[in-house]
Amino acid sequence: KMSQTEVMVRSLPLLQNPVLPAKCRTKLTTSVNIVYHAFLYQDHFLVIMKTHMMWLNDTGLLQYGAQLHTQLVTDNLTSTAQAAAIIAAYFPSAAITVTRSNNYEYAGINQVWQLGQKSLEGVVLYFHAKGVTHGPRAPQRLFDVVVRDWQRVLGLFQC
């Protein structure tokens, strides 16, 4: 059974994106690393995180070979276990790192930097729980523009 938040989020209309020419749309031919940062300080953030994992799964991006790296900030062991279970249910091979002290987005941004140091090739997508859920209609729309139509977004880098 979906929570009221999940029902509300799923019912938001999709944002219409401008269509790129076919030559600019791309299949995943470059490496893509996704860094997801979540500060789990209240139980409702688990619902938000589950919604984000559901949205990310629905894009098919990880089925094309993208790698998911999650950065969880929490000092609550119960939240840690619940969050890890949610992530593993959608993405069993996701890397999960837990930070106990709140250094804001440092852990996530540092992960982006580390991935960038490994290779100059590829793309890193960074998003975080609060940043894609701010505002009554913003969550789905922001996700749709940045993540859902990933072939269009990658195409912008190729045209």
N, CA, C and O of each residue as an XYZ file, in Angstrom:
636
protein
N       0.847     -1.189      0.000
C       0.000      0.000      0.000
C       0.883      1.240      0.000
O       1.825      1.342      0.786
N       0.571      2.188     -0.893
C       1.358      3.420     -0.967
C       0.883      4.411      0.081
O      -0.303      4.471      0.405
N       1.827      5.190      0.607
C       1.484      6.236      1.563
C       0.809      7.390      0.824
O       0.814      7.449     -0.406
N       0.233      8.297      1.594
C      -0.426      9.463      0.995
C       0.582     10.292      0.202
O       0.251     10.820     -0.860
N       1.821     10.409      0.715
C       2.852     11.158      0.011
C       3.166     10.517     -1.333
O       3.287     11.217     -2.339
N       3.300      9.181     -1.362
C       3.605      8.484     -2.617
C       2.474      8.634     -3.623
O       2.725      8.794     -4.817
N       1.225      8.583     -3.152
C       0.079      8.756     -4.040
C       0.091     10.163     -4.620
O      -0.123     10.340     -5.819
N       0.341     11.173     -3.774
C       0.380     12.557     -4.246
C       1.489     12.747     -5.272
O       1.278     13.365     -6.315
N       2.675     12.211     -4.974
C       3.811     12.384     -5.858
C       3.568     11.703     -7.197
O       3.890     12.274     -8.238
N       3.012     10.507     -7.199
C       2.763      9.780     -8.447
C       1.683     10.461     -9.299
O       1.645     10.263    -10.513
N       0.809     11.256     -8.678
C      -0.284     11.857     -9.434
C       0.090     13.195    -10.066
O      -0.709     13.756    -10.817
N       1.288     13.724     -9.781
C       1.681     14.996    -10.371
C       1.889     14.840    -11.872
O       2.438     13.829    -12.309
N       1.466     15.811    -12.667
C       1.658     15.695    -14.120
C       3.138     15.800    -14.480
O       3.903     16.499    -13.816
N       3.526     15.100    -15.534
C       4.904     15.157    -15.994
C       5.174     16.488    -16.663
O       4.309     17.046    -17.338
N       6.367     16.983    -16.472
C       6.777     18.212    -17.130
C       7.119     17.901    -18.577
O       7.855     16.955    -18.855
N       6.599     18.673    -19.476
C       6.879     18.462    -20.896
C       8.241     19.058    -21.223
O       8.473     20.246    -20.999
N       9.138     18.238    -21.750
C      10.480     18.682    -22.128
C      10.538     18.974    -23.619
O       9.859     18.316    -24.406
N      11.350     19.962    -24.016
C      11.538     20.179    -25.448
C      12.155     18.927    -26.071
O      12.964     18.247    -25.439
N      11.780     18.635    -27.283
C      12.268     17.435    -27.959
C      13.555     17.778    -28.706
O      13.616     18.764    -29.439
N      14.575     16.956    -28.510
C      15.826     17.120    -29.240
C      15.746     16.360    -30.550
O      14.991     15.393    -30.651
N      16.502     16.771    -31.552
C      16.569     15.976    -32.781
C      17.048     14.559    -32.464
O      17.781     14.350    -31.497
N      16.639     13.608    -33.264
C      16.975     12.200    -33.031
C      18.478     11.984    -32.899
O      18.910     11.170    -32.083
N      19.285     12.699    -33.688
C      20.733     12.505    -33.626
C      21.315     12.919    -32.284
O      22.414     12.495    -31.926
N      20.586     13.746    -31.537
C      21.088     14.212    -30.247
C      20.630     13.331    -29.087
O      21.223     13.370    -28.009
N      19.595     12.548    -29.298
C      19.167     11.618    -28.250
C      20.156     10.468    -28.246
O      20.659     10.076    -29.299
N      20.428      9.941    -27.106
C      21.503      8.958    -27.039
C      21.129      7.762    -26.189
O      20.318      7.855    -25.268
N      21.729      6.658    -26.513
C      21.698      5.519    -25.611
C      22.912      5.687    -24.714
O      23.828      6.448    -25.028
N      22.914      4.996    -23.632
C      24.006      5.143    -22.687
C      25.270      4.505    -23.261
O      25.420      3.283    -23.252
N      26.175      5.347    -23.759
C      27.430      4.854    -24.318
C      28.603      5.334    -23.491
O      29.744      4.969    -23.773
N      28.356      6.123    -22.505
C      29.398      6.629    -21.626
C      29.081      6.169    -20.211
O      27.936      5.837    -19.904
N      30.086      6.149    -19.357
C      29.819      5.727    -17.981
C      29.020      6.811    -17.259
O      29.266      8.006    -17.424
N      28.064      6.363    -16.462
C      27.253      7.273    -15.666
C      27.289      6.782    -14.226
O      26.974      5.626    -13.942
N      27.672      7.665    -13.331
C      27.628      7.401    -11.900
C      26.589      8.326    -11.296
O      26.565      9.522    -11.586
N      25.744      7.775    -10.466
C      24.699      8.549     -9.809
C      25.037      8.600     -8.324
O      25.198      7.564     -7.680
N      25.143      9.807     -7.789
C      25.387      9.989     -6.363
C      24.109     10.556     -5.758
O      23.648     11.632     -6.136
N      23.551      9.815     -4.818
C      22.325     10.232     -4.135
C      22.650     10.467     -2.665
O      23.140      9.571     -1.978
N      22.375     11.665     -2.193
C      22.665     12.060     -0.815
C      21.347     12.230     -0.059
O      20.443     12.922     -0.526
N      21.244     11.599      1.106
C      20.030     11.736      1.921
C      20.405     11.967      3.378
O      21.175     11.205      3.963
N      19.859     13.010      3.947
C      20.013     13.321      5.368
C      18.762     12.795      6.057
O      17.692     13.395      5.945
N      18.888     11.689      6.762
C      17.733     10.995      7.344
C      17.538     11.400      8.799
O      17.888     10.655      9.714
N      16.980     12.578      9.000
C      16.815     13.030     10.372
C      15.379     12.900     10.874
O      15.129     13.082     12.066
N      14.448     12.595     10.004
C      13.067     12.352     10.406
C      12.529     11.192      9.584
O      12.995     10.938      8.473
N      11.539     10.485     10.141
C      11.014      9.306      9.464
C      10.459      9.595      8.075
O      10.538      8.735      7.198
N       9.898     10.788      7.851
C       9.315     11.062      6.537
C      10.371     11.083      5.434
O      10.038     10.945      4.257
N      11.639     11.253      5.805
C      12.678     11.218      4.781
C      12.882      9.815      4.225
O      13.374      9.660      3.107
N      12.511      8.794      4.990
C      12.549      7.431      4.450
C      11.511      7.273      3.342
O      11.769      6.616      2.333
N      10.344      7.871      3.528
C       9.300      7.831      2.491
C       9.770      8.586      1.257
O       9.584      8.123      0.132
N      10.374      9.742      1.466
C      10.895     10.531      0.351
C      11.969      9.743     -0.388
O      11.970      9.688     -1.617
N      12.889      9.128      0.370
C      13.957      8.356     -0.255
C      13.393      7.170     -1.037
O      13.860      6.870     -2.136
N      12.392      6.499     -0.472
C      11.784      5.372     -1.180
C      11.157      5.852     -2.489
O      11.269      5.179     -3.514
N      10.511      6.987     -2.459
C       9.914      7.558     -3.669
C      10.992      7.844     -4.711
O      10.809      7.558     -5.894
N      12.113      8.408     -4.271
C      13.208      8.691     -5.207
C      13.775      7.417     -5.806
O      14.084      7.383     -6.997
N      13.917      6.374     -5.010
C      14.427      5.101     -5.534
C      13.442      4.519     -6.552
O      13.849      3.957     -7.569
N      12.146      4.658     -6.269
C      11.119      4.184     -7.201
C      11.214      4.962     -8.516
O      11.188      4.366     -9.593
N      11.322      6.285     -8.432
C      11.442      7.118     -9.635
C      12.691      6.740    -10.415
O      12.643      6.577    -11.634
N      13.815      6.601     -9.708
C      15.065      6.273    -10.371
C      14.967      4.914    -11.057
O      15.435      4.755    -12.184
N      14.374      3.954    -10.400
C      14.178      2.631    -10.984
C      13.324      2.719    -12.254
O      13.608      2.052    -13.248
N      12.290      3.538    -12.210
C      11.386      3.691    -13.349
C      12.061      4.283    -14.587
O      11.574      4.087    -15.700
N      13.171      5.002    -14.417
C      13.846      5.604    -15.570
C      14.542      4.565    -16.438
O      14.748      4.794    -17.630
N      14.907      3.427    -15.857
C      15.664      2.424    -16.588
C      17.143      2.745    -16.677
O      17.905      1.975    -17.262
N      17.561      3.853    -16.115
C      18.949      4.293    -16.221
C      19.928      3.271    -15.661
O      20.975      3.034    -16.264
N      19.617      2.665    -14.530
C      20.546      1.697    -13.959
C      20.555      0.390    -14.732
O      21.553     -0.331    -14.714
N      19.465      0.075    -15.408
C      19.441     -1.120    -16.247
C      20.356     -0.951    -17.459
O      20.754     -1.936    -18.081
N      20.686      0.291    -17.794
C      21.612      0.564    -18.897
C      23.061      0.599    -18.424
O      23.960      0.870    -19.220
N      23.299      0.334    -17.156
C      24.669      0.227    -16.674
C      25.155      1.339    -15.774
O      26.310      1.311    -15.348
N      24.325      2.313    -15.468
C      24.750      3.358    -14.538
C      24.980      2.749    -13.156
O      24.349      1.757    -12.791
N      25.879      3.350    -12.401
C      26.199      2.881    -11.054
C      25.644      3.853    -10.025
O      25.815      5.065    -10.155
N      24.978      3.323     -8.998
C      24.397      4.153     -7.945
C      25.280      4.123     -6.704
O      25.653      3.060     -6.209
N      25.605      5.316     -6.217
C      26.372      5.494     -4.984
C      25.497      6.306     -4.042
O      25.142      7.442     -4.356
N      25.145      5.745     -2.896
C      24.296      6.471     -1.959
C      25.108      6.917     -0.753
O      25.944      6.177     -0.235
N      24.846      8.128     -0.326
C      25.473      8.706      0.849
C      24.361      9.011      1.843
O      23.543      9.901      1.607
N      24.326      8.281      2.948
C      23.294      8.482      3.963
C      23.913      9.160      5.169
O      24.959      8.737      5.662
N      23.268     10.210      5.642
C      23.726     10.896      6.846
C      22.663     10.689      7.913
O      21.541     11.181      7.794
N      23.033      9.951      8.962
C      22.110      9.707     10.069
C      22.884      9.127     11.243
O      23.886      8.435     11.061
N      22.412      9.415     12.442
C      23.003      8.779     13.622
C      22.038      7.753     14.203
O      22.259      7.227     15.294
N      20.973      7.474     13.472
C      19.946      6.541     13.920
C      20.151      5.191     13.227
O      19.999      5.083     12.010
N      20.493      4.172     14.004
C      20.772      2.857     13.427
C      19.541      2.241     12.774
O      19.661      1.522     11.782
N      18.362      2.514     13.318
C      17.134      1.993     12.722
C      16.908      2.610     11.350
O      16.588      1.906     10.392
N      17.073      3.925     11.256
C      16.929      4.599      9.959
C      17.951      4.082      8.955
O      17.642      3.923      7.774
N      19.164      3.820      9.424
C      20.205      3.306      8.545
C      19.794      1.965      7.953
O      19.911      1.751      6.746
N      19.316      1.071      8.796
C      18.908     -0.263      8.331
C      17.716     -0.173      7.384
O      17.672     -0.865      6.367
N      16.751      0.679      7.718
C      15.576      0.826      6.861
C      15.961      1.417      5.507
O      15.482      0.954      4.472
N      16.812      2.426      5.507
C      17.247      3.059      4.263
C      18.022      2.070      3.404
O      17.806      1.997      2.194
N      18.916      1.313      4.016
C      19.695      0.322      3.263
C      18.780     -0.728      2.646
O      19.016     -1.172      1.522
N      17.743     -1.127      3.369
C      16.797     -2.116      2.842
C      16.022     -1.563      1.648
O      15.785     -2.277      0.674
N      15.630     -0.297      1.722
C      14.906      0.341      0.615
C      15.798      0.393     -0.628
O      15.368      0.032     -1.723
N      17.026      0.839     -0.452
C      17.956      0.949     -1.583
C      18.215     -0.419     -2.194
O      18.156     -0.586     -3.412
N      18.501     -1.392     -1.344
C      18.813     -2.749     -1.832
C      17.626     -3.394     -2.536
O      17.818     -4.197     -3.449
N      16.409     -3.060     -2.130
C      15.226     -3.629     -2.782
C      15.137     -3.195     -4.244
O      14.685     -3.962     -5.094
N      15.566     -1.974     -4.536
C      15.532     -1.463     -5.908
C      16.844     -1.702     -6.642
O      16.847     -2.016     -7.832
N      17.961     -1.553     -5.928
C      19.284     -1.602     -6.553
C      20.248     -2.408     -5.684
O      21.005     -1.832     -4.903
N      20.225     -3.734     -5.814
C      21.054     -4.585     -4.953
C      22.556     -4.300     -5.047
O      23.286     -4.558     -4.090
N      23.027     -3.777     -6.173
C      24.469     -3.540     -6.314
C      24.882     -2.110     -5.956
O      26.037     -1.736     -6.157
N      23.963     -1.318     -5.436
C      24.288      0.066     -5.081
C      25.300      0.108     -3.943
O      25.245     -0.699     -3.015
N      26.215      1.050     -4.028
C      27.156      1.287     -2.935
C      26.456      2.174     -1.912
O      25.861      3.190     -2.271
N      26.526      1.794     -0.644
C      25.880      2.558      0.428
C      26.943      2.960      1.434
O      27.628      2.113      2.006
N      27.071      4.259      1.640
C      28.008      4.787      2.628
C      27.200      5.561      3.656
O      26.333      6.360      3.301
N      27.486      5.323      4.932
C      26.770      6.002      6.019
C      27.745      6.899      6.758
O      28.842      6.485      7.131
N      27.321      8.132      6.960
C      28.084      9.093      7.745
C      27.257      9.438      8.968
O      26.077      9.768      8.850
N      27.862      9.364     10.135
C      27.136      9.607     11.387
C      27.048     11.085     11.753
O      26.092     11.487     12.416
N      28.006     11.899     11.346
C      27.963     13.319     11.706
C      27.437     14.134     10.530
O      27.740     13.839      9.374
N      26.662     15.142     10.832
C      26.058     15.964      9.791
C      27.028     17.037      9.324
O      27.224     18.047      9.999
N      27.623     16.814      8.182
C      28.471     17.808      7.539
C      27.773     18.324      6.288
O      28.401     18.637      5.277
N      26.451     18.402      6.396
C      25.600     18.848      5.301
C      25.839     17.985      4.075
O      25.760     16.761      4.180
N      26.125     18.555      2.935
C      26.260     17.755      1.721
C      27.693     17.330      1.429
O      27.979     16.844      0.335
N      28.583     17.500      2.372
C      29.989     17.198      2.125
C      30.197     15.776      1.619
O      30.916     15.577      0.640
N      29.586     14.786      2.259
C      29.805     13.383      1.868
C      29.407     13.145      0.411
O      30.124     12.470     -0.328
N      28.274     13.693      0.003
C      27.818     13.518     -1.373
C      28.698     14.237     -2.376
O      29.075     13.660     -3.395
N      29.027     15.485     -2.102
C      29.877     16.263     -3.005
C      31.283     15.657     -3.072
O      31.900     15.627     -4.136
N      31.782     15.176     -1.931
C      33.088     14.521     -1.921
C      33.064     13.262     -2.790
O      34.036     12.970     -3.486
N      31.957     12.517     -2.750
C      31.839     11.324     -3.597
C      31.887     11.703     -5.078
O      32.523     11.013     -5.875
N      31.219     12.791     -5.447
C      31.269     13.279     -6.830
C      32.716     13.595     -7.212
O      33.174     13.211     -8.288
N      33.430     14.289     -6.336
C      34.823     14.647     -6.600
C      35.671     13.393     -6.764
O      36.476     13.309     -7.692
N      35.499     12.410     -5.865
C      36.277     11.173     -5.946
C      36.018     10.435     -7.264
O      36.952      9.941     -7.895
N      34.762     10.364     -7.672
C      34.433      9.705     -8.939
C      35.062     10.448    -10.115
O      35.549      9.828    -11.060
N      35.048     11.760    -10.052
C      35.657     12.571    -11.106
C      37.157     12.391    -11.191
O      37.733     12.499    -12.273
N      37.800     12.118    -10.065
C      39.247     11.902    -10.050
C      39.635     10.560    -10.679
O      40.746     10.406    -11.185
N      38.719      9.600    -10.645
C      39.005      8.275    -11.192
C      39.047      8.282    -12.715
O      39.807      7.530    -13.325
N      38.224      9.140    -13.328
C      38.146      9.140    -14.781
C      37.654     10.486    -15.283
O      36.756     11.093    -14.701
N      38.254     10.939    -16.368
C      37.784     12.164    -17.010
C      36.650     11.869    -17.976
O      36.012     12.788    -18.491
N      36.398     10.593    -18.223
C      35.311     10.169    -19.101
C      34.047      9.988    -18.275
O      34.116      9.731    -17.073
N      32.909     10.121    -18.911
C      31.653      9.815    -18.250
C      30.980     11.023    -17.628
O      31.442     12.159    -17.737
N      29.869     10.728    -16.970
C      29.003     11.747    -16.398
C      28.681     11.353    -14.969
O      28.518     10.172    -14.663
N      28.589     12.354    -14.087
C      28.157     12.113    -12.716
C      26.893     12.919    -12.475
O      26.869     14.135    -12.664
N      25.856     12.232    -12.061
C      24.604     12.879    -11.682
C      24.555     12.928    -10.167
O      24.704     11.901     -9.505
N      24.347     14.108     -9.616
C      24.231     14.260     -8.161
C      22.849     14.800     -7.838
O      22.412     15.797     -8.413
N      22.170     14.146     -6.926
C      20.954     14.731     -6.389
C      20.783     14.309     -4.951
O      21.338     13.300     -4.515
N      20.005     15.095     -4.210
C      19.835     14.794     -2.796
C      18.372     14.917     -2.398
O      17.577     15.583     -3.061
N      18.046     14.262     -1.306
C      16.654     14.107     -0.883
C      15.927     15.445     -0.766
O      14.828     15.591     -1.301
N      16.497     16.391     -0.102
C      15.796     17.658      0.098
C      15.722     18.483     -1.184
O      14.723     19.154     -1.443
N      16.770     18.428     -1.970
C      16.836     19.251     -3.174
C      15.821     18.893     -4.237
O      15.449     19.751     -5.037
N      15.362     17.655     -4.271
C      14.379     17.287     -5.283
C      12.985     17.177     -4.698
O      12.083     16.646     -5.346
N      12.796     17.670     -3.484
C      11.473     17.578     -2.868
C      10.988     18.914     -2.330
O       9.985     18.953     -1.616
N      11.655     19.988     -2.643
C      11.274     21.282     -2.095
C      10.125     21.894     -2.898
O      10.216     22.030     -4.118
N       9.069     22.253     -2.220
C       7.929     22.880     -2.884
C       6.840     21.878     -3.197
O       7.117     20.688     -3.341
N       5.592     22.344     -3.306
C       4.462     21.428     -3.474
C       4.422     20.704     -4.813
O       3.944     19.570     -4.866
N       4.902     21.310     -5.895
C       4.846     20.657     -7.204
C       6.229     20.426     -7.783
O       6.364     19.854     -8.864
N       7.255     20.865     -7.072
C       8.614     20.785     -7.594
C       9.204     19.381     -7.659
O       9.982     19.118     -8.576
N       8.886     18.457     -6.745
C       9.645     17.201     -6.723
C       9.615     16.426     -8.028
O      10.672     16.102     -8.570
N       8.457     16.126     -8.537
C       8.353     15.327     -9.752
C       8.903     16.101    -10.942
O       9.607     15.537    -11.779
N       8.589     17.377    -11.021
C       9.029     18.171    -12.159
C      10.544     18.275    -12.232
O      11.124     18.110    -13.305
N      11.187     18.544    -11.112
C      12.641     18.642    -11.100
C      13.272     17.311    -11.482
O      14.221     17.277    -12.265
N      12.761     16.230    -10.945
C      13.272     14.902    -11.287
C      13.072     14.630    -12.776
O      13.969     14.107    -13.437
N      11.915     14.977    -13.298
C      11.632     14.730    -14.712
C      12.591     15.483    -15.623
O      13.056     14.934    -16.622
N      12.887     16.723    -15.294
C      13.765     17.536    -16.134
C      15.200     17.020    -16.079
O      15.878     16.969    -17.105
N      15.663     16.640    -14.903
C      17.067     16.301    -14.728
C      17.362     14.819    -14.943
O      18.416     14.476    -15.480
N      16.445     13.928    -14.530
C      16.767     12.510    -14.504
C      15.907     11.655    -15.428
O      16.439     10.851    -16.193
N      14.599     11.813    -15.370
C      13.722     10.885    -16.079
C      14.042     10.790    -17.570
O      14.095      9.693    -18.126
N      14.252     11.916    -18.204
C      14.555     11.920    -19.637
C      16.073     11.970    -19.836
O      16.594     12.855    -20.515
N      16.766     11.009    -19.236
C      18.223     11.017    -19.227
C      18.826     10.951    -20.621
O      19.916     11.479    -20.841
N      18.142     10.315    -21.568
C      18.687     10.258    -22.928
C      18.749     11.650    -23.545
O      19.701     11.981    -24.251
N      17.728     12.463    -23.274
C      17.722     13.839    -23.777
C      18.830     14.648    -23.116
O      19.532     15.413    -23.777
N      18.980     14.474    -21.804
C      20.004     15.234    -21.075
C      21.399     14.869    -21.567
O      22.213     15.757    -21.815
N      21.689     13.574    -21.712
C      22.992     13.181    -22.243
C      23.183     13.690    -23.666
O      24.293     14.039    -24.067
N      22.094     13.727    -24.423
C      22.163     14.258    -25.788
C      22.586     15.714    -25.840
O      23.214     16.143    -26.808
N      22.249     16.483    -24.807
C      22.658     17.880    -24.767
C      24.183     18.001    -24.756
O      24.735     18.980    -25.260
N      24.850     17.020    -24.190
C      26.309     17.036    -24.140
C      26.929     16.573    -25.458
O      28.129     16.751    -25.671
N      26.131     15.987    -26.337
C      26.675     15.428    -27.564
C      26.331     16.257    -28.801
O      26.826     15.942    -29.884
N      25.522     17.280    -28.693
C      25.149     18.100    -29.855
C      25.755     19.487    -29.779
O      25.542     20.303    -30.676
